[in-house]
Amino acid sequence: MSEIIAIANQKGGVGKTTTAVNLAASLADSGKKVLLIDADPQTNATTSLGFNRNDYEYNIYHVLIGIKKISDVILKSKLENLDLLPANIGLVGIEKEFYDPSKKNRELLLKKALNSVKSNYDYILIDSPPALGPITINALGAADSVIIPIQCEFFALEGLAQLLNTINLLKKSINPKLKIKGFLPTMYSVQNNLSKQVLQDLEHHFKDKLFLGKENEFIIVPRNIKIAESPSFGQPVTTYAQKSKGAKAYNNLAKSILKG
Ligand SMILES: Nc1ncnc2c1ncn2[C@@H]1O[C@H](COP(=O)(O)OP(=O)(O)O)[C@@H](O)[C@H]1O
Ligand SMILES: [Mg+2]
């Protein structure tokens, strides 16, 4: 049975793409078949795996509007067991489709598209854009669960109520089985008192929704230069700097998810 996990938070720069790419790579490295879906017109997940615009003709947009079969658009990445459904800036055009009232089930375009390939994968991870618009709704409509990265900086929890509210509305309408898989504190910095404060707030409000490592410690992604560098080498941090603190954090997250 494949598990579909959306990585979502309508705030930009909180670590969604970083989490989607590195978790996907780590799960693939442990032998699981993984599909990473780039659902952001900014195409950062696609670029992070070393693809550029000239490497592919079609992208998720063509799948969502129904002119291409998803299996014809999925690319093999350089990493074993890891495939990518790439994005392109043209994906912004999906907004128009979405607001076309003649289109039925507009929130479930991605879910429908995934039906034909789902059984090929153990995990399907969806990197969402920084908005609660139609693309994120499609990601959450297709997902079994959602991981919410929280940047350990000022304003971290701002907007979270709105995201949780959206998730609840989707549970009551198009996706009753949608679960919050967990909150992932990202860019944690020991020198930064704000980081500690954000973590305390998360522990206070969502203790049972934080990921646990093997010693039952909370999994926290540290601010780590190797994480920031790795996309420019077209690699996840888990292969670019295997021994870095960043790689370890994402490998621990993968282990926690494999445990279920
Ligand atoms: N743990 C981290 N340590 C250092 N830099 C990070 C870390 N996580 C993310 N970044 C960097 O922060 C920026 C925003 O992260 P990204 O994953 O692209 O956020 P989002 O997808 O939510 O917009 C990127 O440049 C990324 O490389
Ligand atoms: Mg992103």
PDB file of C-alpha atoms and ligand atoms in Angstrom:
ATOM      1  CA  MET A   1       0.000   0.000   0.000  1.00  0.00           C
ATOM      2  CA  SER A   2       1.419   3.352  -0.927  1.00  0.00           C
ATOM      3  CA  GLU A   3       1.258   6.298   1.432  1.00  0.00           C
ATOM      4  CA  ILE A   4       0.768   9.802   0.065  1.00  0.00           C
ATOM      5  CA  ILE A   5       2.224  12.590   2.187  1.00  0.00           C
ATOM      6  CA  ALA A   6       1.831  16.291   1.412  1.00  0.00           C
ATOM      7  CA  ILE A   7       4.389  18.739   2.792  1.00  0.00           C
ATOM      8  CA  ALA A   8       2.465  21.939   3.375  1.00  0.00           C
ATOM      9  CA  ASN A   9       2.589  25.337   5.015  1.00  0.00           C
ATOM     10  CA  GLN A  10       1.350  28.444   3.260  1.00  0.00           C
ATOM     11  CA  LYS A  11       4.334  30.391   4.556  1.00  0.00           C
ATOM     12  CA  GLY A  12       7.279  30.555   2.198  1.00  0.00           C
ATOM     13  CA  GLY A  13      10.826  29.666   3.174  1.00  0.00           C
ATOM     14  CA  VAL A  14       9.938  27.375   6.080  1.00  0.00           C
ATOM     15  CA  GLY A  15      11.609  24.229   4.720  1.00  0.00           C
ATOM     16  CA  LYS A  16       8.832  22.533   2.707  1.00  0.00           C
ATOM     17  CA  THR A  17      10.910  21.810  -0.365  1.00  0.00           C
ATOM     18  CA  THR A  18      13.965  20.898   1.698  1.00  0.00           C
ATOM     19  CA  THR A  19      11.872  18.441   3.685  1.00  0.00           C
ATOM     20  CA  ALA A  20      10.138  16.962   0.627  1.00  0.00           C
ATOM     21  CA  VAL A  21      13.399  16.424  -1.275  1.00  0.00           C
ATOM     22  CA  ASN A  22      15.489  15.095   1.590  1.00  0.00           C
ATOM     23  CA  LEU A  23      12.811  12.896   3.089  1.00  0.00           C
ATOM     24  CA  ALA A  24      12.118  11.467  -0.376  1.00  0.00           C
ATOM     25  CA  ALA A  25      15.826  10.800  -0.927  1.00  0.00           C
ATOM     26  CA  SER A  26      16.275   9.185   2.459  1.00  0.00           C
ATOM     27  CA  LEU A  27      13.229   6.927   2.074  1.00  0.00           C
ATOM     28  CA  ALA A  28      14.462   5.924  -1.399  1.00  0.00           C
ATOM     29  CA  ASP A  29      17.913   5.207   0.019  1.00  0.00           C
ATOM     30  CA  SER A  30      16.375   2.796   2.494  1.00  0.00           C
ATOM     31  CA  GLY A  31      14.979   0.796  -0.419  1.00  0.00           C
ATOM     32  CA  LYS A  32      11.471   2.211  -0.684  1.00  0.00           C
ATOM     33  CA  LYS A  33      10.072   3.198  -4.058  1.00  0.00           C
ATOM     34  CA  VAL A  34       9.388   6.923  -3.875  1.00  0.00           C
ATOM     35  CA  LEU A  35       7.711   9.474  -6.122  1.00  0.00           C
ATOM     36  CA  LEU A  36       8.429  13.120  -5.364  1.00  0.00           C
ATOM     37  CA  ILE A  37       5.829  15.480  -6.789  1.00  0.00           C
ATOM     38  CA  ASP A  38       6.873  19.055  -7.406  1.00  0.00           C
ATOM     39  CA  ALA A  39       3.619  20.971  -7.083  1.00  0.00           C
ATOM     40  CA  ASP A  40       5.189  24.419  -6.862  1.00  0.00           C
ATOM     41  CA  PRO A  41       5.500  26.650  -9.963  1.00  0.00           C
ATOM     42  CA  GLN A  42       8.820  27.816  -8.498  1.00  0.00           C
ATOM     43  CA  THR A  43      10.148  24.308  -9.351  1.00  0.00           C
ATOM     44  CA  ASN A  44      12.590  24.209  -6.433  1.00  0.00           C
ATOM     45  CA  ALA A  45      12.157  20.479  -5.830  1.00  0.00           C
ATOM     46  CA  THR A  46      12.785  19.772  -9.520  1.00  0.00           C
ATOM     47  CA  THR A  47      15.938  21.921  -9.477  1.00  0.00           C
ATOM     48  CA  SER A  48      17.100  20.424  -6.179  1.00  0.00           C
ATOM     49  CA  LEU A  49      17.275  17.009  -7.835  1.00  0.00           C
ATOM     50  CA  GLY A  50      19.470  18.422 -10.590  1.00  0.00           C
ATOM     51  CA  PHE A  51      16.898  18.866 -13.359  1.00  0.00           C
ATOM     52  CA  ASN A  52      16.577  22.031 -15.393  1.00  0.00           C
ATOM     53  CA  ARG A  53      13.955  23.287 -17.818  1.00  0.00           C
ATOM     54  CA  ASN A  54      15.620  21.675 -20.827  1.00  0.00           C
ATOM     55  CA  ASP A  55      15.564  18.212 -19.324  1.00  0.00           C
ATOM     56  CA  TYR A  56      11.821  17.684 -19.724  1.00  0.00           C
ATOM     57  CA  GLU A  57       9.049  18.814 -22.006  1.00  0.00           C
ATOM     58  CA  TYR A  58       5.965  18.124 -19.933  1.00  0.00           C
ATOM     59  CA  ASN A  59       5.229  18.648 -16.265  1.00  0.00           C
ATOM     60  CA  ILE A  60       2.577  18.284 -13.578  1.00  0.00           C
ATOM     61  CA  TYR A  61       0.479  21.018 -15.197  1.00  0.00           C
ATOM     62  CA  HIS A  62      -0.134  18.878 -18.293  1.00  0.00           C
ATOM     63  CA  VAL A  63      -1.157  16.006 -16.058  1.00  0.00           C
ATOM     64  CA  LEU A  64      -3.572  18.119 -14.029  1.00  0.00           C
ATOM     65  CA  ILE A  65      -5.291  19.555 -17.080  1.00  0.00           C
ATOM     66  CA  GLY A  66      -5.560  16.060 -18.490  1.00  0.00           C
ATOM     67  CA  ILE A  67      -3.530  16.293 -21.689  1.00  0.00           C
ATOM     68  CA  LYS A  68      -0.687  13.997 -20.577  1.00  0.00           C
ATOM     69  CA  LYS A  69      -0.621  10.670 -18.818  1.00  0.00           C
ATOM     70  CA  ILE A  70       1.210  10.931 -15.508  1.00  0.00           C
ATOM     71  CA  SER A  71       3.387   7.924 -16.386  1.00  0.00           C
ATOM     72  CA  ASP A  72       4.630   9.777 -19.490  1.00  0.00           C
ATOM     73  CA  VAL A  73       5.673  12.813 -17.465  1.00  0.00           C
ATOM     74  CA  ILE A  74       7.382  11.147 -14.479  1.00  0.00           C
ATOM     75  CA  LEU A  75      11.197  11.289 -14.659  1.00  0.00           C
ATOM     76  CA  LYS A  76      13.743   8.900 -13.192  1.00  0.00           C
ATOM     77  CA  SER A  77      16.071  10.774 -10.879  1.00  0.00           C
ATOM     78  CA  LYS A  78      19.788  10.057 -10.524  1.00  0.00           C
ATOM     79  CA  LEU A  79      19.017   8.303  -7.258  1.00  0.00           C
ATOM     80  CA  GLU A  80      17.886   4.717  -7.195  1.00  0.00           C
ATOM     81  CA  ASN A  81      14.204   4.236  -6.271  1.00  0.00           C
ATOM     82  CA  LEU A  82      13.431   7.946  -6.598  1.00  0.00           C
ATOM     83  CA  ASP A  83      11.203   9.320  -9.370  1.00  0.00           C
ATOM     84  CA  LEU A  84      10.084  12.898  -9.899  1.00  0.00           C
ATOM     85  CA  LEU A  85       6.953  14.478 -11.307  1.00  0.00           C
ATOM     86  CA  PRO A  86       8.498  17.818 -12.321  1.00  0.00           C
ATOM     87  CA  ALA A  87       6.936  21.266 -12.278  1.00  0.00           C
ATOM     88  CA  ASN A  88       7.272  24.317 -14.457  1.00  0.00           C
ATOM     89  CA  ILE A  89       6.380  27.978 -14.011  1.00  0.00           C
ATOM     90  CA  GLY A  90       3.422  27.294 -16.339  1.00  0.00           C
ATOM     91  CA  LEU A  91       1.766  25.529 -13.410  1.00  0.00           C
ATOM     92  CA  VAL A  92       0.443  28.913 -12.259  1.00  0.00           C
ATOM     93  CA  GLY A  93      -2.055  28.509 -15.128  1.00  0.00           C
ATOM     94  CA  ILE A  94      -3.865  25.839 -13.110  1.00  0.00           C
ATOM     95  CA  GLU A  95      -5.516  28.621 -11.120  1.00  0.00           C
ATOM     96  CA  LYS A  96      -7.565  29.485 -14.197  1.00  0.00           C
ATOM     97  CA  GLU A  97      -8.710  25.883 -14.625  1.00  0.00           C
ATOM     98  CA  PHE A  98      -9.607  25.740 -10.988  1.00  0.00           C
ATOM     99  CA  TYR A  99     -11.896  28.724 -11.112  1.00  0.00           C
ATOM    100  CA  ASP A 100     -13.667  27.406 -14.202  1.00  0.00           C
ATOM    101  CA  PRO A 101     -17.031  26.387 -12.676  1.00  0.00           C
ATOM    102  CA  SER A 102     -17.673  23.875 -15.451  1.00  0.00           C
ATOM    103  CA  LYS A 103     -14.760  21.755 -14.205  1.00  0.00           C
ATOM    104  CA  LYS A 104     -16.006  19.100 -11.815  1.00  0.00           C
ATOM    105  CA  ASN A 105     -13.955  17.890  -8.841  1.00  0.00           C
ATOM    106  CA  ARG A 106     -11.326  20.532  -9.332  1.00  0.00           C
ATOM    107  CA  GLU A 107      -9.906  19.819  -5.894  1.00  0.00           C
ATOM    108  CA  LEU A 108      -9.256  16.199  -6.783  1.00  0.00           C
ATOM    109  CA  LEU A 109      -7.350  16.518 -10.057  1.00  0.00           C
ATOM    110  CA  LEU A 110      -4.077  15.339  -8.506  1.00  0.00           C
ATOM    111  CA  LYS A 111      -5.726  12.496  -6.609  1.00  0.00           C
ATOM    112  CA  LYS A 112      -7.314  11.264  -9.826  1.00  0.00           C
ATOM    113  CA  ALA A 113      -4.039  11.524 -11.729  1.00  0.00           C
ATOM    114  CA  LEU A 114      -2.209   9.509  -9.081  1.00  0.00           C
ATOM    115  CA  ASN A 115      -4.589   6.558  -9.227  1.00  0.00           C
ATOM    116  CA  SER A 116      -2.820   4.978 -12.194  1.00  0.00           C
ATOM    117  CA  VAL A 117       0.710   5.068 -10.679  1.00  0.00           C
ATOM    118  CA  LYS A 118       0.053   4.845  -6.959  1.00  0.00           C
ATOM    119  CA  SER A 119       0.668   1.120  -6.767  1.00  0.00           C
ATOM    120  CA  ASN A 120       4.205   1.552  -8.189  1.00  0.00           C
ATOM    121  CA  TYR A 121       5.351   3.409  -5.078  1.00  0.00           C
ATOM    122  CA  ASP A 122       5.698   2.909  -1.338  1.00  0.00           C
ATOM    123  CA  TYR A 123       5.694   6.641  -0.687  1.00  0.00           C
ATOM    124  CA  ILE A 124       4.498   9.611  -2.697  1.00  0.00           C
ATOM    125  CA  LEU A 125       5.606  12.992  -1.329  1.00  0.00           C
ATOM    126  CA  ILE A 126       4.058  16.225  -2.552  1.00  0.00           C
ATOM    127  CA  ASP A 127       5.935  19.524  -2.238  1.00  0.00           C
ATOM    128  CA  SER A 128       3.330  22.318  -2.091  1.00  0.00           C
ATOM    129  CA  PRO A 129       3.575  26.004  -2.961  1.00  0.00           C
ATOM    130  CA  PRO A 130       3.533  28.764  -0.321  1.00  0.00           C
ATOM    131  CA  ALA A 131      -0.199  29.479  -0.534  1.00  0.00           C
ATOM    132  CA  LEU A 132      -3.482  27.888   0.457  1.00  0.00           C
ATOM    133  CA  GLY A 133      -4.664  28.097  -3.156  1.00  0.00           C
ATOM    134  CA  PRO A 134      -5.852  25.440  -5.609  1.00  0.00           C
ATOM    135  CA  ILE A 135      -2.547  23.609  -5.887  1.00  0.00           C
ATOM    136  CA  THR A 136      -2.179  23.114  -2.147  1.00  0.00           C
ATOM    137  CA  ILE A 137      -5.836  22.082  -1.957  1.00  0.00           C
ATOM    138  CA  ASN A 138      -5.128  19.465  -4.651  1.00  0.00           C
ATOM    139  CA  ALA A 139      -2.072  18.274  -2.698  1.00  0.00           C
ATOM    140  CA  LEU A 140      -4.116  17.974   0.502  1.00  0.00           C
ATOM    141  CA  GLY A 141      -6.991  16.409  -1.441  1.00  0.00           C
ATOM    142  CA  ALA A 142      -4.697  13.656  -2.719  1.00  0.00           C
ATOM    143  CA  ALA A 143      -2.813  13.043   0.526  1.00  0.00           C
ATOM    144  CA  ASP A 144      -3.305  10.499   3.292  1.00  0.00           C
ATOM    145  CA  SER A 145      -1.438  12.805   5.629  1.00  0.00           C
ATOM    146  CA  VAL A 146       0.402  16.080   5.868  1.00  0.00           C
ATOM    147  CA  ILE A 147       3.757  17.087   7.329  1.00  0.00           C
ATOM    148  CA  ILE A 148       3.890  20.718   8.425  1.00  0.00           C
ATOM    149  CA  PRO A 149       7.398  22.178   8.600  1.00  0.00           C
ATOM    150  CA  ILE A 150       7.680  24.960  11.163  1.00  0.00           C
ATOM    151  CA  GLN A 151      10.610  27.325  10.875  1.00  0.00           C
ATOM    152  CA  CYS A 152      12.078  27.983  14.320  1.00  0.00           C
ATOM    153  CA  GLU A 153      12.034  31.755  13.907  1.00  0.00           C
ATOM    154  CA  PHE A 154       9.848  34.676  14.863  1.00  0.00           C
ATOM    155  CA  PHE A 155       6.268  34.417  13.495  1.00  0.00           C
ATOM    156  CA  ALA A 156       6.678  30.634  13.217  1.00  0.00           C
ATOM    157  CA  LEU A 157       3.158  29.822  14.361  1.00  0.00           C
ATOM    158  CA  GLU A 158       1.527  32.754  12.627  1.00  0.00           C
ATOM    159  CA  GLY A 159      -0.898  31.493  10.003  1.00  0.00           C
ATOM    160  CA  LEU A 160      -0.925  28.013  11.484  1.00  0.00           C
ATOM    161  CA  ALA A 161      -4.531  28.335  12.663  1.00  0.00           C
ATOM    162  CA  GLN A 162      -5.578  29.092   9.106  1.00  0.00           C
ATOM    163  CA  LEU A 163      -3.742  26.025   7.790  1.00  0.00           C
ATOM    164  CA  LEU A 164      -5.257  23.774  10.468  1.00  0.00           C
ATOM    165  CA  ASN A 165      -8.659  25.213   9.699  1.00  0.00           C
ATOM    166  CA  THR A 166      -8.217  24.419   5.998  1.00  0.00           C
ATOM    167  CA  ILE A 167      -7.178  20.866   6.855  1.00  0.00           C
ATOM    168  CA  ASN A 168     -10.296  20.474   9.012  1.00  0.00           C
ATOM    169  CA  LEU A 169     -12.533  21.808   6.252  1.00  0.00           C
ATOM    170  CA  LEU A 170     -11.014  19.323   3.782  1.00  0.00           C
ATOM    171  CA  LYS A 171     -11.574  16.514   6.268  1.00  0.00           C
ATOM    172  CA  LYS A 172     -15.229  17.457   6.385  1.00  0.00           C
ATOM    173  CA  SER A 173     -15.544  17.618   2.620  1.00  0.00           C
ATOM    174  CA  ILE A 174     -13.280  16.089  -0.001  1.00  0.00           C
ATOM    175  CA  ASN A 175     -10.788  14.107   2.094  1.00  0.00           C
ATOM    176  CA  PRO A 176     -12.202  12.634   5.325  1.00  0.00           C
ATOM    177  CA  LYS A 177      -9.147  10.431   5.926  1.00  0.00           C
ATOM    178  CA  LEU A 178      -6.597  13.271   5.860  1.00  0.00           C
ATOM    179  CA  LYS A 179      -4.358  13.199   8.944  1.00  0.00           C
ATOM    180  CA  ILE A 180      -1.692  15.438  10.333  1.00  0.00           C
ATOM    181  CA  LYS A 181       1.388  13.225  10.220  1.00  0.00           C
ATOM    182  CA  GLY A 182       3.379  15.687  12.250  1.00  0.00           C
ATOM    183  CA  PHE A 183       4.967  19.073  12.749  1.00  0.00           C
ATOM    184  CA  LEU A 184       8.631  19.308  11.870  1.00  0.00           C
ATOM    185  CA  PRO A 185      10.674  22.065  13.513  1.00  0.00           C
ATOM    186  CA  THR A 186      13.175  23.316  10.898  1.00  0.00           C
ATOM    187  CA  MET A 187      16.187  25.643  10.842  1.00  0.00           C
ATOM    188  CA  TYR A 188      16.624  25.258  14.564  1.00  0.00           C
ATOM    189  CA  SER A 189      19.534  27.223  15.884  1.00  0.00           C
ATOM    190  CA  VAL A 190      20.934  26.539  19.354  1.00  0.00           C
ATOM    191  CA  GLN A 191      22.297  30.076  19.651  1.00  0.00           C
ATOM    192  CA  ASN A 192      18.886  31.536  18.989  1.00  0.00           C
ATOM    193  CA  ASN A 193      16.541  31.970  21.941  1.00  0.00           C
ATOM    194  CA  LEU A 194      13.634  32.333  19.540  1.00  0.00           C
ATOM    195  CA  SER A 195      14.314  28.843  18.250  1.00  0.00           C
ATOM    196  CA  LYS A 196      13.971  27.491  21.772  1.00  0.00           C
ATOM    197  CA  GLN A 197      10.777  29.468  22.277  1.00  0.00           C
ATOM    198  CA  VAL A 198       9.209  28.090  19.087  1.00  0.00           C
ATOM    199  CA  LEU A 199      10.115  24.564  20.077  1.00  0.00           C
ATOM    200  CA  GLN A 200       8.596  25.079  23.533  1.00  0.00           C
ATOM    201  CA  ASP A 201       5.414  26.403  21.938  1.00  0.00           C
ATOM    202  CA  LEU A 202       5.255  23.363  19.642  1.00  0.00           C
ATOM    203  CA  GLU A 203       5.814  20.995  22.552  1.00  0.00           C
ATOM    204  CA  HIS A 204       3.124  22.781  24.496  1.00  0.00           C
ATOM    205  CA  HIS A 205       0.447  22.695  21.775  1.00  0.00           C
ATOM    206  CA  PHE A 206       1.323  19.684  19.616  1.00  0.00           C
ATOM    207  CA  LYS A 207       3.485  17.366  21.694  1.00  0.00           C
ATOM    208  CA  ASP A 208       1.885  14.218  20.322  1.00  0.00           C
ATOM    209  CA  LYS A 209       2.392  15.456  16.767  1.00  0.00           C
ATOM    210  CA  LEU A 210       6.165  15.886  16.891  1.00  0.00           C
ATOM    211  CA  PHE A 211       8.280  13.163  15.275  1.00  0.00           C
ATOM    212  CA  LEU A 212      10.295  10.986  17.636  1.00  0.00           C
ATOM    213  CA  GLY A 213      13.808   9.621  17.146  1.00  0.00           C
ATOM    214  CA  LYS A 214      15.159   6.354  18.436  1.00  0.00           C
ATOM    215  CA  GLU A 215      15.806   7.641  21.953  1.00  0.00           C
ATOM    216  CA  ASN A 216      12.326   9.154  21.945  1.00  0.00           C
ATOM    217  CA  GLU A 217      13.842  12.589  21.436  1.00  0.00           C
ATOM    218  CA  PHE A 218      11.967  15.070  19.236  1.00  0.00           C
ATOM    219  CA  ILE A 219      13.267  15.184  15.682  1.00  0.00           C
ATOM    220  CA  ILE A 220      14.416  18.732  14.939  1.00  0.00           C
ATOM    221  CA  VAL A 221      16.112  19.863  11.751  1.00  0.00           C
ATOM    222  CA  PRO A 222      19.017  22.149  12.686  1.00  0.00           C
ATOM    223  CA  ARG A 223      20.057  25.165  10.684  1.00  0.00           C
ATOM    224  CA  ASN A 224      22.820  23.577   8.661  1.00  0.00           C
ATOM    225  CA  ILE A 225      24.891  25.042   5.860  1.00  0.00           C
ATOM    226  CA  LYS A 226      25.111  21.707   4.010  1.00  0.00           C
ATOM    227  CA  ILE A 227      21.319  21.666   3.683  1.00  0.00           C
ATOM    228  CA  ALA A 228      21.397  25.120   2.120  1.00  0.00           C
ATOM    229  CA  GLU A 229      24.265  24.221  -0.243  1.00  0.00           C
ATOM    230  CA  SER A 230      23.077  20.862  -1.521  1.00  0.00           C
ATOM    231  CA  PRO A 231      20.358  22.075  -3.979  1.00  0.00           C
ATOM    232  CA  SER A 232      22.965  24.007  -5.979  1.00  0.00           C
ATOM    233  CA  PHE A 233      24.724  20.677  -6.547  1.00  0.00           C
ATOM    234  CA  GLY A 234      21.459  19.064  -7.667  1.00  0.00           C
ATOM    235  CA  GLN A 235      21.621  16.662  -4.751  1.00  0.00           C
ATOM    236  CA  PRO A 236      19.794  15.996  -1.510  1.00  0.00           C
ATOM    237  CA  VAL A 237      21.871  16.659   1.597  1.00  0.00           C
ATOM    238  CA  THR A 238      21.656  12.961   2.390  1.00  0.00           C
ATOM    239  CA  THR A 239      24.040  12.231  -0.512  1.00  0.00           C
ATOM    240  CA  TYR A 240      25.837  15.604  -0.761  1.00  0.00           C
ATOM    241  CA  ALA A 241      26.996  15.587   2.871  1.00  0.00           C
ATOM    242  CA  GLN A 242      26.016  12.250   4.359  1.00  0.00           C
ATOM    243  CA  LYS A 243      27.596  12.898   7.741  1.00  0.00           C
ATOM    244  CA  SER A 244      26.204  16.391   8.242  1.00  0.00           C
ATOM    245  CA  LYS A 245      23.751  17.194  11.000  1.00  0.00           C
ATOM    246  CA  GLY A 246      21.214  18.065   8.316  1.00  0.00           C
ATOM    247  CA  ALA A 247      21.484  14.663   6.644  1.00  0.00           C
ATOM    248  CA  LYS A 248      21.195  12.938  10.013  1.00  0.00           C
ATOM    249  CA  ALA A 249      18.030  14.832  10.878  1.00  0.00           C
ATOM    250  CA  TYR A 250      16.338  13.860   7.611  1.00  0.00           C
ATOM    251  CA  ASN A 251      17.517  10.257   7.914  1.00  0.00           C
ATOM    252  CA  ASN A 252      15.990  10.176  11.399  1.00  0.00           C
ATOM    253  CA  LEU A 253      12.756  11.587  10.059  1.00  0.00           C
ATOM    254  CA  ALA A 254      12.702   8.877   7.385  1.00  0.00           C
ATOM    255  CA  LYS A 255      13.263   6.194  10.020  1.00  0.00           C
ATOM    256  CA  SER A 256      10.462   7.559  12.132  1.00  0.00           C
ATOM    257  CA  ILE A 257       8.125   7.458   9.130  1.00  0.00           C
ATOM    258  CA  LEU A 258       9.191   3.935   8.190  1.00  0.00           C
ATOM    259  CA  LYS A 259       8.299   2.827  11.714  1.00  0.00           C
ATOM    260  CA  GLY A 260       4.804   4.184  11.035  1.00  0.00           C
TER     261      GLY A 260
HETATM  262  N1  LIG B   1      17.735  23.323   8.038  1.00  0.00           N
HETATM  263  C1  LIG B   1      18.174  24.253   7.187  1.00  0.00           C
HETATM  264  N2  LIG B   1      19.371  24.834   7.355  1.00  0.00           N
HETATM  265  C2  LIG B   1      19.824  25.793   6.510  1.00  0.00           C
HETATM  266  N3  LIG B   1      19.124  26.220   5.442  1.00  0.00           N
HETATM  267  C3  LIG B   1      17.917  25.677   5.222  1.00  0.00           C
HETATM  268  C4  LIG B   1      17.377  24.667   6.067  1.00  0.00           C
HETATM  269  N4  LIG B   1      16.153  24.320   5.598  1.00  0.00           N
HETATM  270  C5  LIG B   1      15.950  25.070   4.503  1.00  0.00           C
HETATM  271  N5  LIG B   1      16.987  25.887   4.265  1.00  0.00           N
HETATM  272  C6  LIG B   1      17.129  26.885   3.203  1.00  0.00           C
HETATM  273  O1  LIG B   1      16.127  27.865   3.413  1.00  0.00           O
HETATM  274  C7  LIG B   1      15.514  28.261   2.198  1.00  0.00           C
HETATM  275  C8  LIG B   1      14.015  27.966   2.245  1.00  0.00           C
HETATM  276  O2  LIG B   1      13.799  26.563   2.366  1.00  0.00           O
HETATM  277  P1  LIG B   1      12.745  25.806   1.441  1.00  0.00           P
HETATM  278  O3  LIG B   1      12.824  24.378   1.768  1.00  0.00           O
HETATM  279  O4  LIG B   1      12.959  26.194   0.019  1.00  0.00           O
HETATM  280  O5  LIG B   1      11.406  26.436   1.992  1.00  0.00           O
HETATM  281  P2  LIG B   1       9.923  26.432   1.342  1.00  0.00           P
HETATM  282  O6  LIG B   1       9.855  25.311   0.355  1.00  0.00           O
HETATM  283  O7  LIG B   1       9.015  26.264   2.514  1.00  0.00           O
HETATM  284  O8  LIG B   1       9.742  27.771   0.697  1.00  0.00           O
HETATM  285  C9  LIG B   1      16.246  27.483   1.103  1.00  0.00           C
HETATM  286  O9  LIG B   1      17.262  28.296   0.589  1.00  0.00           O
HETATM  287  C10 LIG B   1      16.836  26.297   1.843  1.00  0.00           C
HETATM  288  O10 LIG B   1      18.009  25.802   1.223  1.00  0.00           O
HETATM  289 MG    MG B   2       9.358  25.358  -1.664  1.00  0.00          MG
END
